[in-house]
Tab-separated table of C-alpha atoms in Angstrom:
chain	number	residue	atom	x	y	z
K	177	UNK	CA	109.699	51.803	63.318
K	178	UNK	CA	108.030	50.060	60.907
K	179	UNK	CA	107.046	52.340	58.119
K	180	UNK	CA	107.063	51.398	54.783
K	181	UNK	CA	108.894	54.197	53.270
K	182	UNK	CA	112.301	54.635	52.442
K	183	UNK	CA	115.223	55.684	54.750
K	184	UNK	CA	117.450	58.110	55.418
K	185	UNK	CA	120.962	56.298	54.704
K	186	UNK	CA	123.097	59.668	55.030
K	187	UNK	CA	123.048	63.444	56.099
K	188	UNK	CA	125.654	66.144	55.298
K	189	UNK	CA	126.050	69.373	55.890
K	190	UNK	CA	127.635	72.143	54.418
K	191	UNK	CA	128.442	75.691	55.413
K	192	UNK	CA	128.518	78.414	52.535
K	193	UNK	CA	128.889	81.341	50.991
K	194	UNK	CA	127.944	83.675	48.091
K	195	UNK	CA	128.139	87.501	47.522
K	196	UNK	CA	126.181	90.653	48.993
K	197	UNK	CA	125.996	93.470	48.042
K	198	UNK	CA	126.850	96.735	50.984
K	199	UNK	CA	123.327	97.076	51.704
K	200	UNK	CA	121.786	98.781	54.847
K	201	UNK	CA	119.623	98.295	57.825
K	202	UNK	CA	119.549	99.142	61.569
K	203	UNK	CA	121.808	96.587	62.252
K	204	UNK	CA	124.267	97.900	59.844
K	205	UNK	CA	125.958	97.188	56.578
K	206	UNK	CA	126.132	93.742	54.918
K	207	UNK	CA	129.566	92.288	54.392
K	208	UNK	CA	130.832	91.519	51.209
K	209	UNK	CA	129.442	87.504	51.776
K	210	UNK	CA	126.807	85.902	53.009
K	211	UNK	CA	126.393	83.010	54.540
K	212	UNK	CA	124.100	79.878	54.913
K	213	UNK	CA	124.244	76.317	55.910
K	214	UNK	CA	122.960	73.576	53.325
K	215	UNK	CA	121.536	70.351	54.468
K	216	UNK	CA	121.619	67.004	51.857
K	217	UNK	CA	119.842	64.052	52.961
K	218	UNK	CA	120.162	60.677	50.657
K	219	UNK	CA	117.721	57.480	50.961
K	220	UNK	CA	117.446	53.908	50.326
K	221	UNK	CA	115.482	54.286	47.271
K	222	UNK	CA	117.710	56.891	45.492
K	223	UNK	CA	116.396	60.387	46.234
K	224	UNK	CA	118.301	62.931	47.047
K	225	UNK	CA	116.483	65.824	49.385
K	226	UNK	CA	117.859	69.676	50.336
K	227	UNK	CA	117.236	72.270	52.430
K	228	UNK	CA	118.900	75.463	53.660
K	229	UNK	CA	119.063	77.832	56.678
K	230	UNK	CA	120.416	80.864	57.999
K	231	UNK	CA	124.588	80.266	58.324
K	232	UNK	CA	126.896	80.883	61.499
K	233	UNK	CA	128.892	78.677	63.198
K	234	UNK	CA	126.452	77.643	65.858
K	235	UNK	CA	123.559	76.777	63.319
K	236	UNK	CA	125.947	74.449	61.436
K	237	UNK	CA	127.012	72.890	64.620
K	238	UNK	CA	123.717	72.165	65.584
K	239	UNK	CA	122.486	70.751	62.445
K	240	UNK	CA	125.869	68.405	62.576
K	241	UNK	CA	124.601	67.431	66.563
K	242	UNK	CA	121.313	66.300	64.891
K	243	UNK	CA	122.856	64.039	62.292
K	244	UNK	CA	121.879	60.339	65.413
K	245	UNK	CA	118.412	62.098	65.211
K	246	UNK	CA	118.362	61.714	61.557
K	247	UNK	CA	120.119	58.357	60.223
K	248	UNK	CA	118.396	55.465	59.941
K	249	UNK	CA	115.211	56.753	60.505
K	250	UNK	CA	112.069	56.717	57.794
K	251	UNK	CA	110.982	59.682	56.213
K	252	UNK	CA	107.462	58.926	56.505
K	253	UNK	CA	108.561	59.934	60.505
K	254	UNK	CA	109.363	63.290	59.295
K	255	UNK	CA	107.190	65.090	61.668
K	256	UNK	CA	108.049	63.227	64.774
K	257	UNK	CA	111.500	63.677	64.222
K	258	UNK	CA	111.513	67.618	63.729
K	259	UNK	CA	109.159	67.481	66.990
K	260	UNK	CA	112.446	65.749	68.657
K	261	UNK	CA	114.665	68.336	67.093
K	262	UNK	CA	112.642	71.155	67.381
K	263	UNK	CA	112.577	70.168	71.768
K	264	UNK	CA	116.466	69.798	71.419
K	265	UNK	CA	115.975	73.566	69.465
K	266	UNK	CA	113.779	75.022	72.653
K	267	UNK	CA	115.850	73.292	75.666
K	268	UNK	CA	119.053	75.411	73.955
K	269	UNK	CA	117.203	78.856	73.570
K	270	UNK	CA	115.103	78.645	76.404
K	271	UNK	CA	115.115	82.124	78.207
K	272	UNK	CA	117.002	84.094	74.950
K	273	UNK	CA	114.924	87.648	74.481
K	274	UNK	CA	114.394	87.344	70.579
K	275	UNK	CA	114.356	89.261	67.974
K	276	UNK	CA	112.781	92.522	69.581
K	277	UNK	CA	115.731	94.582	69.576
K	278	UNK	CA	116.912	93.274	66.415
K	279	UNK	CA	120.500	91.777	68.591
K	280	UNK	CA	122.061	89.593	65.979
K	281	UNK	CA	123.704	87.775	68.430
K	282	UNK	CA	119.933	86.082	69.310
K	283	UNK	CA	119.454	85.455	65.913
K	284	UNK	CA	120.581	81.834	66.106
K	285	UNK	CA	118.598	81.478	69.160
K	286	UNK	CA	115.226	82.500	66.987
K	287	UNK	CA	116.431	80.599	63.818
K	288	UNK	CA	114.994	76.955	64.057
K	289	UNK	CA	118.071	75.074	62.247
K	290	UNK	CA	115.830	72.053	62.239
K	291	UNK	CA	113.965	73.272	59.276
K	292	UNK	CA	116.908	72.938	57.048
K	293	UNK	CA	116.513	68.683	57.746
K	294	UNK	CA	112.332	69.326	57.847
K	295	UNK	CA	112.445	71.014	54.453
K	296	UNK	CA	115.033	67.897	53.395
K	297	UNK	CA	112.581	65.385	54.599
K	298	UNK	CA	109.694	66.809	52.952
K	299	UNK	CA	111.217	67.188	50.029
K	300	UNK	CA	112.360	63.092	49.738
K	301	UNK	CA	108.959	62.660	51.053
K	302	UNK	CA	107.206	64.486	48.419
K	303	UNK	CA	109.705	62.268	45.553
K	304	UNK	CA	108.450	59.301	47.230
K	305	UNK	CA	104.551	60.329	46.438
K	306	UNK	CA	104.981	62.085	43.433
K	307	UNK	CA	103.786	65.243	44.654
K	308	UNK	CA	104.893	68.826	45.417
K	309	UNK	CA	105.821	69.949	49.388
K	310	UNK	CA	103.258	72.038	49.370
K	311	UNK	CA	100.328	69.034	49.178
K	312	UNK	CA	101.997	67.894	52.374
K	313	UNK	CA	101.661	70.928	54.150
K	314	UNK	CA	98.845	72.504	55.865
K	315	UNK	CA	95.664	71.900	53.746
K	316	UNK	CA	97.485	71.408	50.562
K	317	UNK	CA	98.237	73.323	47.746
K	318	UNK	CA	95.748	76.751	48.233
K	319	UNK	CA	97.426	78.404	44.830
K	320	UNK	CA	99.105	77.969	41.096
K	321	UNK	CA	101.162	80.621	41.863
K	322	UNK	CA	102.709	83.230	44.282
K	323	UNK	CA	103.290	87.123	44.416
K	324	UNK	CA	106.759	88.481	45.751
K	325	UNK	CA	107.889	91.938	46.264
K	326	UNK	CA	110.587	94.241	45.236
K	327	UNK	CA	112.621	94.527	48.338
K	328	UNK	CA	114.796	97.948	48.260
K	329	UNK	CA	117.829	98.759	50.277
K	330	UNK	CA	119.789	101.629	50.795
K	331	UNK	CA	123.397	100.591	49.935
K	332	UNK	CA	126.297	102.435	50.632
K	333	UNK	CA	129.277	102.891	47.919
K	334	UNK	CA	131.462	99.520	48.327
K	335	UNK	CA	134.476	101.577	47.056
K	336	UNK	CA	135.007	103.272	50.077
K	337	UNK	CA	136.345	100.178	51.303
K	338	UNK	CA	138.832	97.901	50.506
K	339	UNK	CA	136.330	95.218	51.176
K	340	UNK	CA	135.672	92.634	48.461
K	341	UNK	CA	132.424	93.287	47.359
K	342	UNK	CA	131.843	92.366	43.549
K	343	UNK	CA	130.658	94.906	41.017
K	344	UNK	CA	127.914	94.261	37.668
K	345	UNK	CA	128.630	97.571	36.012
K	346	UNK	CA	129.549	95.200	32.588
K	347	UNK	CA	125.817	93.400	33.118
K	348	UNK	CA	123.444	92.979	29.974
K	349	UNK	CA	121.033	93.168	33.292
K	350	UNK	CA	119.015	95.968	33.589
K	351	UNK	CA	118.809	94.709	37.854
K	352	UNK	CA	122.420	93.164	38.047
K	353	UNK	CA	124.065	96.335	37.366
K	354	UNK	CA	121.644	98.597	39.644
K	355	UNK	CA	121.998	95.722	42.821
K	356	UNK	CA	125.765	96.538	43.128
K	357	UNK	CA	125.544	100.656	43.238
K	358	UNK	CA	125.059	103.306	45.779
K	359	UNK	CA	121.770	104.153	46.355
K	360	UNK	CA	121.669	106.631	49.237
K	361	UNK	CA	118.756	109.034	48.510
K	362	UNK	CA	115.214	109.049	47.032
K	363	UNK	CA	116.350	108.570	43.668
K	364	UNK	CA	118.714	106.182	44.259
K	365	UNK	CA	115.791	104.019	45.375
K	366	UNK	CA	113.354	104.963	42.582
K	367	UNK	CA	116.237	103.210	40.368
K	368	UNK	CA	116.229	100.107	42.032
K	369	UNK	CA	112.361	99.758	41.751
K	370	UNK	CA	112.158	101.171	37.744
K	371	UNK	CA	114.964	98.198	38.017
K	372	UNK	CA	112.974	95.783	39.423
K	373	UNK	CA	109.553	96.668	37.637
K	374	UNK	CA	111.822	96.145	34.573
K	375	UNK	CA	113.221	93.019	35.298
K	376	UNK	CA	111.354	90.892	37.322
K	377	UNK	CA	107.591	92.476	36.949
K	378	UNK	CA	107.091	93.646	40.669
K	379	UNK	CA	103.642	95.075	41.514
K	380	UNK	CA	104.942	96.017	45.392
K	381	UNK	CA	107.482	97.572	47.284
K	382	UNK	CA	108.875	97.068	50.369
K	383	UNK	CA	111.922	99.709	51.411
K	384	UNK	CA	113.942	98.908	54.179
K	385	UNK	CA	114.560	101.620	56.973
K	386	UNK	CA	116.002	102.254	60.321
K	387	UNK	CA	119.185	103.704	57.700
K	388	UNK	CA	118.312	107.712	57.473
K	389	UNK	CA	116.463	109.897	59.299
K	390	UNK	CA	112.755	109.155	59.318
K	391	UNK	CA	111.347	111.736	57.020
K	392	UNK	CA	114.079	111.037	54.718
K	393	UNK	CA	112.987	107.312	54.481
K	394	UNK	CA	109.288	108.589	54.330
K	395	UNK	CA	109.882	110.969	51.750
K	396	UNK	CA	111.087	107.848	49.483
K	397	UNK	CA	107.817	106.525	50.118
K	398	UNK	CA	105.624	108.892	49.064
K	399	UNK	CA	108.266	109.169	45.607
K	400	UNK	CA	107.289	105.523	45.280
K	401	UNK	CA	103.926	106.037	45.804
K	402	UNK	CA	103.379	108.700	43.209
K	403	UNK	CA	105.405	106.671	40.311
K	404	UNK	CA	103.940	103.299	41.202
K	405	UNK	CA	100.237	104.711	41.939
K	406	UNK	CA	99.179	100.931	41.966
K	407	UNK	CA	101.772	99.358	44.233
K	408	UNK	CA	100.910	97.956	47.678
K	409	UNK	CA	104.155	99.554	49.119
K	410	UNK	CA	105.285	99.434	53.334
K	411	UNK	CA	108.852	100.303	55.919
K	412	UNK	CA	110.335	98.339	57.702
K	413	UNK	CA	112.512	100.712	59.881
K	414	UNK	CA	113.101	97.305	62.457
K	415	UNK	CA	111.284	99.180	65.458
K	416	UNK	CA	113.807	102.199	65.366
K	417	UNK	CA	111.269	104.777	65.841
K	418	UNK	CA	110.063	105.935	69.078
K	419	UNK	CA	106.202	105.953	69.185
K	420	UNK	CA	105.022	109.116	68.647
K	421	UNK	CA	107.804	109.540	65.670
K	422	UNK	CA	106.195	106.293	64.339
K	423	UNK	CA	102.756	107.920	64.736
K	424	UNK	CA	103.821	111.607	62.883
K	425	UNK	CA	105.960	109.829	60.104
K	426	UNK	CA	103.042	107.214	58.645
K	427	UNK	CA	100.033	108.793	59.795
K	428	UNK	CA	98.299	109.970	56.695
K	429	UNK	CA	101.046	108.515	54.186
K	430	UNK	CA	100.658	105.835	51.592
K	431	UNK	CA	101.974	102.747	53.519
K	432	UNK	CA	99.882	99.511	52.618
K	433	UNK	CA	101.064	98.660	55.876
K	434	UNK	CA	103.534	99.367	58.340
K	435	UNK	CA	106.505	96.461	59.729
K	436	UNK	CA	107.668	97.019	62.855
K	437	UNK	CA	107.166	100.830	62.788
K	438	UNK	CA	108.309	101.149	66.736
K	439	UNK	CA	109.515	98.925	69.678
K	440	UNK	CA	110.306	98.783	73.005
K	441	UNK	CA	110.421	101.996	74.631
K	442	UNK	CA	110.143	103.262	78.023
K	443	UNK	CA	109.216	100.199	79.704
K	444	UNK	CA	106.401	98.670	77.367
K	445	UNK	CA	106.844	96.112	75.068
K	446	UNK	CA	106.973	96.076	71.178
K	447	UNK	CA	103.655	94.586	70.924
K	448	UNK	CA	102.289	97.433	73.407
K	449	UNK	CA	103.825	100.277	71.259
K	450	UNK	CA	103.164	98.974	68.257
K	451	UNK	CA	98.979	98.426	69.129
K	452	UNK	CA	98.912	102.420	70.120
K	453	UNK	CA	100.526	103.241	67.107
K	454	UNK	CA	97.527	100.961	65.156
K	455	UNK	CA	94.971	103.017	67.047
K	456	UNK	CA	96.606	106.326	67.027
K	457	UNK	CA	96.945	105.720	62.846
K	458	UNK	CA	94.405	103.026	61.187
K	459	UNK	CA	97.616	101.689	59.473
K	460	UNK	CA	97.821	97.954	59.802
K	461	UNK	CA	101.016	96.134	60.744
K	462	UNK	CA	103.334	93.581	60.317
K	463	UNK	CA	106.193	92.003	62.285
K	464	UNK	CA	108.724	88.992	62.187
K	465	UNK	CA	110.352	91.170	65.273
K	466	UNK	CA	107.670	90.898	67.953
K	467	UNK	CA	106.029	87.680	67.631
K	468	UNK	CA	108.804	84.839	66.421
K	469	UNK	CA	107.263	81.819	69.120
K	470	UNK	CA	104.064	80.857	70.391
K	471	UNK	CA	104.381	82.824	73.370
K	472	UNK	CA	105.387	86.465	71.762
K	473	UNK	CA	102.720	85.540	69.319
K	474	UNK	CA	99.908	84.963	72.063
K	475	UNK	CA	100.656	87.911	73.577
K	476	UNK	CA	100.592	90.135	69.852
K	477	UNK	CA	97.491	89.014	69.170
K	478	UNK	CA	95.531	89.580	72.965
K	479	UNK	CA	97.059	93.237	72.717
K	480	UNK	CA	96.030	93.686	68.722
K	481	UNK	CA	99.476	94.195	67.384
K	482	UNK	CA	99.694	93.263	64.685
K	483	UNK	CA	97.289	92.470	61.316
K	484	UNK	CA	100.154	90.269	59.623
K	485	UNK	CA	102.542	87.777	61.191
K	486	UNK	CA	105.593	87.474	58.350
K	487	UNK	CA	106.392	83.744	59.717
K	488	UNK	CA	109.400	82.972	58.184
K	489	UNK	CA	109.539	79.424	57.676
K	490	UNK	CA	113.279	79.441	59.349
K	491	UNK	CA	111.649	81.055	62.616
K	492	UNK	CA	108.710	78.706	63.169
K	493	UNK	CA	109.575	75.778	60.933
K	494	UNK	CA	107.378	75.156	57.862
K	495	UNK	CA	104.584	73.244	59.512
K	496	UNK	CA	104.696	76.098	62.646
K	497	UNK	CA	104.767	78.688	60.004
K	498	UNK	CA	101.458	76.750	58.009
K	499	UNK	CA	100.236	76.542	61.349
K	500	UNK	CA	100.038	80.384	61.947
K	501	UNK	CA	98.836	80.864	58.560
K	502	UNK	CA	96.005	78.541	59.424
K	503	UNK	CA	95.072	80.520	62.606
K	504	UNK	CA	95.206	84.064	60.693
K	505	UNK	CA	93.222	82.846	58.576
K	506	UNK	CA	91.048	82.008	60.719
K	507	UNK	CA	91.292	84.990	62.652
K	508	UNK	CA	90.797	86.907	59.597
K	509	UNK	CA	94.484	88.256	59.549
K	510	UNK	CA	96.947	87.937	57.231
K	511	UNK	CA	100.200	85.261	56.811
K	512	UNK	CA	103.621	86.376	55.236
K	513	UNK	CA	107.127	85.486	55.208
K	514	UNK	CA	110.522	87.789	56.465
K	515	UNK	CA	113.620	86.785	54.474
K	516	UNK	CA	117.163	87.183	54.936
K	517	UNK	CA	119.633	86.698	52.586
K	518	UNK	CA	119.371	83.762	50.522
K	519	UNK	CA	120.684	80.842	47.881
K	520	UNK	CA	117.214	79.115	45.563
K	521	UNK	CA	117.132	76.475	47.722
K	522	UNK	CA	115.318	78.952	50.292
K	523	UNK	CA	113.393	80.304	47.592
K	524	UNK	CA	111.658	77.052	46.460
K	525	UNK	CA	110.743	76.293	50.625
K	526	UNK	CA	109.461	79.957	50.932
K	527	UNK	CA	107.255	79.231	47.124
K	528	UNK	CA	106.122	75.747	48.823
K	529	UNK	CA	105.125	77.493	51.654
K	530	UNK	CA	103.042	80.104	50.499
K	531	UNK	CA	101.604	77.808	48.173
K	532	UNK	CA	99.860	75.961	50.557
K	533	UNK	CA	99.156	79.160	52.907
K	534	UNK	CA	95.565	79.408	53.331
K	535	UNK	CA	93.481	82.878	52.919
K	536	UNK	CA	95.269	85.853	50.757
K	537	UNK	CA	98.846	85.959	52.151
K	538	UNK	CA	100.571	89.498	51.712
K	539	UNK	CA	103.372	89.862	48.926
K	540	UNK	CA	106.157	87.326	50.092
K	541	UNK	CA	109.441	88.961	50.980
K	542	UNK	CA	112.768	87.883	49.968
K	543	UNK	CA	116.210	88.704	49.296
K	544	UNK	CA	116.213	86.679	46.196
K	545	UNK	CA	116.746	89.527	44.144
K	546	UNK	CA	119.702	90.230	45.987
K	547	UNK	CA	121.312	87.387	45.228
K	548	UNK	CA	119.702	85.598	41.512
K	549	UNK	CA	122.644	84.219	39.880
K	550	UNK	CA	124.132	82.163	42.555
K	551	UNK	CA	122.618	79.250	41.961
K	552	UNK	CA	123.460	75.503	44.284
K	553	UNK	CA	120.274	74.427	42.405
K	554	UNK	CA	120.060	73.235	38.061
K	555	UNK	CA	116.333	74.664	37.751
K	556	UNK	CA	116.227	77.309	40.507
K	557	UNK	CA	112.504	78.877	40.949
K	558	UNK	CA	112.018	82.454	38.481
K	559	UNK	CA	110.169	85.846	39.439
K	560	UNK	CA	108.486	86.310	36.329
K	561	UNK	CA	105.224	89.328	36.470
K	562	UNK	CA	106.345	89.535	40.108
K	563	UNK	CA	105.241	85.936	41.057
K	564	UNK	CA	106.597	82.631	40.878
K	565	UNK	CA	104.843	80.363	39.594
K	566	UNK	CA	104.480	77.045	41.690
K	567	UNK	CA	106.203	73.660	39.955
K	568	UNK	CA	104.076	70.628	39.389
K	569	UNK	CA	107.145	68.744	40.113
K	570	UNK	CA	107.829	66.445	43.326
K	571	UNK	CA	109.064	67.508	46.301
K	572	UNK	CA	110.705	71.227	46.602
K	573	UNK	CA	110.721	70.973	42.495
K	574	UNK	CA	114.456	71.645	42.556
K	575	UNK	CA	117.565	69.369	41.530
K	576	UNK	CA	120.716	70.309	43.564
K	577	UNK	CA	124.253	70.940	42.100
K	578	UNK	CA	126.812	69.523	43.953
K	579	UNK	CA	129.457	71.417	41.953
K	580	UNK	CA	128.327	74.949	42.896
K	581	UNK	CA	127.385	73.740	46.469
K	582	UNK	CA	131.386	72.881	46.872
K	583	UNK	CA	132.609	76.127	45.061
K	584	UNK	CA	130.330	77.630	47.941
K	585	UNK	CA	131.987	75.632	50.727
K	586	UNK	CA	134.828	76.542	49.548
K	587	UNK	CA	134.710	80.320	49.385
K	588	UNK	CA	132.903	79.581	53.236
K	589	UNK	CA	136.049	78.127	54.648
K	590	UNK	CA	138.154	81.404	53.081
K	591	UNK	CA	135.940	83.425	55.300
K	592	UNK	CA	137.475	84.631	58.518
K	593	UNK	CA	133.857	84.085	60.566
K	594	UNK	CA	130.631	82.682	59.081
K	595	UNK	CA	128.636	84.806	61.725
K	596	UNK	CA	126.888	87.919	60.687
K	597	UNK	CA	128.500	91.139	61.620
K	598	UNK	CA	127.616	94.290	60.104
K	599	UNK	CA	128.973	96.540	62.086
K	600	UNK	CA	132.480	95.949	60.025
K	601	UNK	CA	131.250	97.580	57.034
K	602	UNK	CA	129.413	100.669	59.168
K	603	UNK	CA	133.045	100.906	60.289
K	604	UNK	CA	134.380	102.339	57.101
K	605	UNK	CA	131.037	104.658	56.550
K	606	UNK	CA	131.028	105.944	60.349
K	607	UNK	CA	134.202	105.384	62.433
K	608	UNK	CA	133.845	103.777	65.746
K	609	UNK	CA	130.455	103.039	64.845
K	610	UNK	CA	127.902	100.876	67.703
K	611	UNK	CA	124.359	99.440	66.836
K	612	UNK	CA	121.974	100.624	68.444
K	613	UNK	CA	118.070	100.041	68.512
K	614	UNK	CA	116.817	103.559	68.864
K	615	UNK	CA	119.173	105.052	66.305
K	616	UNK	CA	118.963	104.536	62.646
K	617	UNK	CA	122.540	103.156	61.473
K	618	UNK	CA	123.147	106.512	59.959
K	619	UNK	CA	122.171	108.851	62.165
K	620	UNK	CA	125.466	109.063	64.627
């Protein structure tokens, strides 16, 4: 190719690791770590361009398998060479079931690796214009800045273990030293909001369920509701509710909206369930569980199942996920982002993304919060008055540091397995625990 823009001279990546807190969902209980996988690319004229995924060994593997793909080639190609990788992605995964019953196992089958070397690319290519990602995405910047939301957990007490999980009880942070304790009722999650209203300036909640019994989870909701009358708040219980459970639990409550409320059940779909449960209750929904390709999302949208697609940029790519947005929009629906666990890195690609995401995109998820502190990046986007404010600065806006990336590598290669796995920590809470779907993690 002939393109008269710099190129790629070298590509590295790095598995990692940072710290978690015993937080928990349907699937489980987070281990002690995380982990994620960190792309670097370098160029001929100097720049140095990041970008990060979800970890596990068989996302790093293929990012190392895409390294020919990569090399040599100009970054003004960026988009025909994620097409080329993103065809490599599809021929891998091709008949994998998803996300719909929340198996983590498929998770690396839904996760698009690729966009780890797209957001890379884009961010050299926005250093070699002098502009910000989000110009080169979609129709450009839409927005100055971006709203976020508190994201609550129930967490179990880490001392019941003897895993390694760290502990902020010393913290000057009002946040850090909530994050790291038990929080296993109502009030336990009020603190983490008054916490995170305190902190960080959130205006909306989002409480993650499939952990307690339904009304339990519900109950927390409407305790929200009354002390943050002005909060857009919504569950996510990850489709473990049957239907009509779904139906009596929200009906009448004060969700905003409702994210994956039920799933597959007795023979029908998630997409089916979840459009009777929108006509049984008026309560719009949201998924990153029922629609994560073209295909599932086709078929969401002909049966009405959802109001808001959270496209995580790792699940579609960033231009796929723009491209949804774009479609919403246009379909006068709503774009949003899911997030898992997370360095900055991911935070500036989600705040580049939602920049440029047309219409009014819902409150962007993430588990920043979770994790603010562990820093691979020198100027690492901020949740101030629960939004970040977008940099006018080129490319993703962020300067990596090498140093902390390597202490992160370093801790990774302690680690016995860089795949997720909570069902280790459900061990200690719930002997002989299993996942399953239909069953919130504590209810055995």
């Amino acid at each position: 190719m002939s393109y008269k823009t710099p190129i790629v001279t070298d590509m590295k990546v790095y598995p990692v690791a940072g710290y978690d807190s015993m937080l928990l969902s349907l699937s489980g209980a987070h281990s002690p770590y995380f982990t994620r996988n960190i792309v670097i690319l370098k160029d001929n004229s100097g720049n140095t361009g990041v970008g990060e995924v979800h970890g596990g060994e068989a996302i790093c593997a293929a990012l190392e398998s895409y390294i020919p793909y990569v090399v040599g080639q100009p970054i003004g190609a960026y988009r025909n060479i994620i097409s080329n990788l993103h065809s490599l992605h599809n021929k891998r995964s091709k008949g994998s079931d998803g996300l719909q019953n929340l198996d983590l196992g498929k998770l690396k089958d839904v996760v698009h690796g690729e966009t780890a070397i797209e957001a890379a690319l884009l961010d050299l290519m926005g250093k070699f214009l002098g502009v910000p990602v989000c110009e080169l995405l979609a129709g450009g910047k839409q927005r100055d800045e971006i709203v976020v939301l508190g994201y609550l957990f129930y967490q179990a007490d880490h001392t019941k273990t003897d895993l390694p999980y760290i502990d902020e009880a010393d913290s000057d942070n009002v946040w850090f030293r909530q994050r790291r304790k038990p929080a296993m009722d109502t009030q336990g999650i009020l603190a983490q909001a008054e916490a995170l209203e305190a902190y960080y300036g959130f205006k909306d909640f989002k409480l993650k369920g499939g952990v307690m019994e339904g009304t339990k989870e519900m109950e927390a909701i409407a305790a929200l509701a009354k002390r943050f009358p002005n909060a857009r708040i919504n569950i996510d219980p990850n489709g473990a509710w049957k239907l009509q459970e779904a139906i009596d639990l929200c009906k009448g409550s004060a969700l905003t909206y409702a994210e994956d409320p039920c799933g597959t059940e007795s023979g029908y779909s998630g997409r089916e369930t979840m459009a009777e449960f929108k006509e049984a209750t008026g309560i719009p929904t949201a998924t990153n569980m029922i629609a994560t390709d073209w295909r599932q999302f086709k078929h969401a949208i002909i049966e009405k199942s959802v109001d808001i697609v959270l496209a995580d940029p790792h699940f579609w790519g960033m231009a796929g996920s723009l491209r949804i947005g774009e479609i919403l929009n246009d379909w006068n629906l709503t774009w949003g982002s899911h997030s898992n666990n997370h360095f900055d890195i991911t935070l500036a690609v989600y705040a580049q993304c939602a920049a440029a995401a047309p219409g009014n995109p819902t409150a962007l998820d993430t588990h920043w919060i979770w994790q603010d502190g562990q820093y691979l990046t020198n100027d690492p986007p901020q949740i101030k008055e629960g939004k970040i404010k977008i940099t006018e600065k080129p490319g993703l806006g962020i300067d990596i540091n090498m140093d902390a990336v390597l202490k992160a590598h370093e801790l990774y290669k302690k680690l016995p397995c860089g795949e997720r796995n909570d069902a280790v920590g459900m061990q200690y809470l719930i002997p002989g625990w299993k996942f399953d779907s239909k069953k919130p993690c504590m209810v055995r």
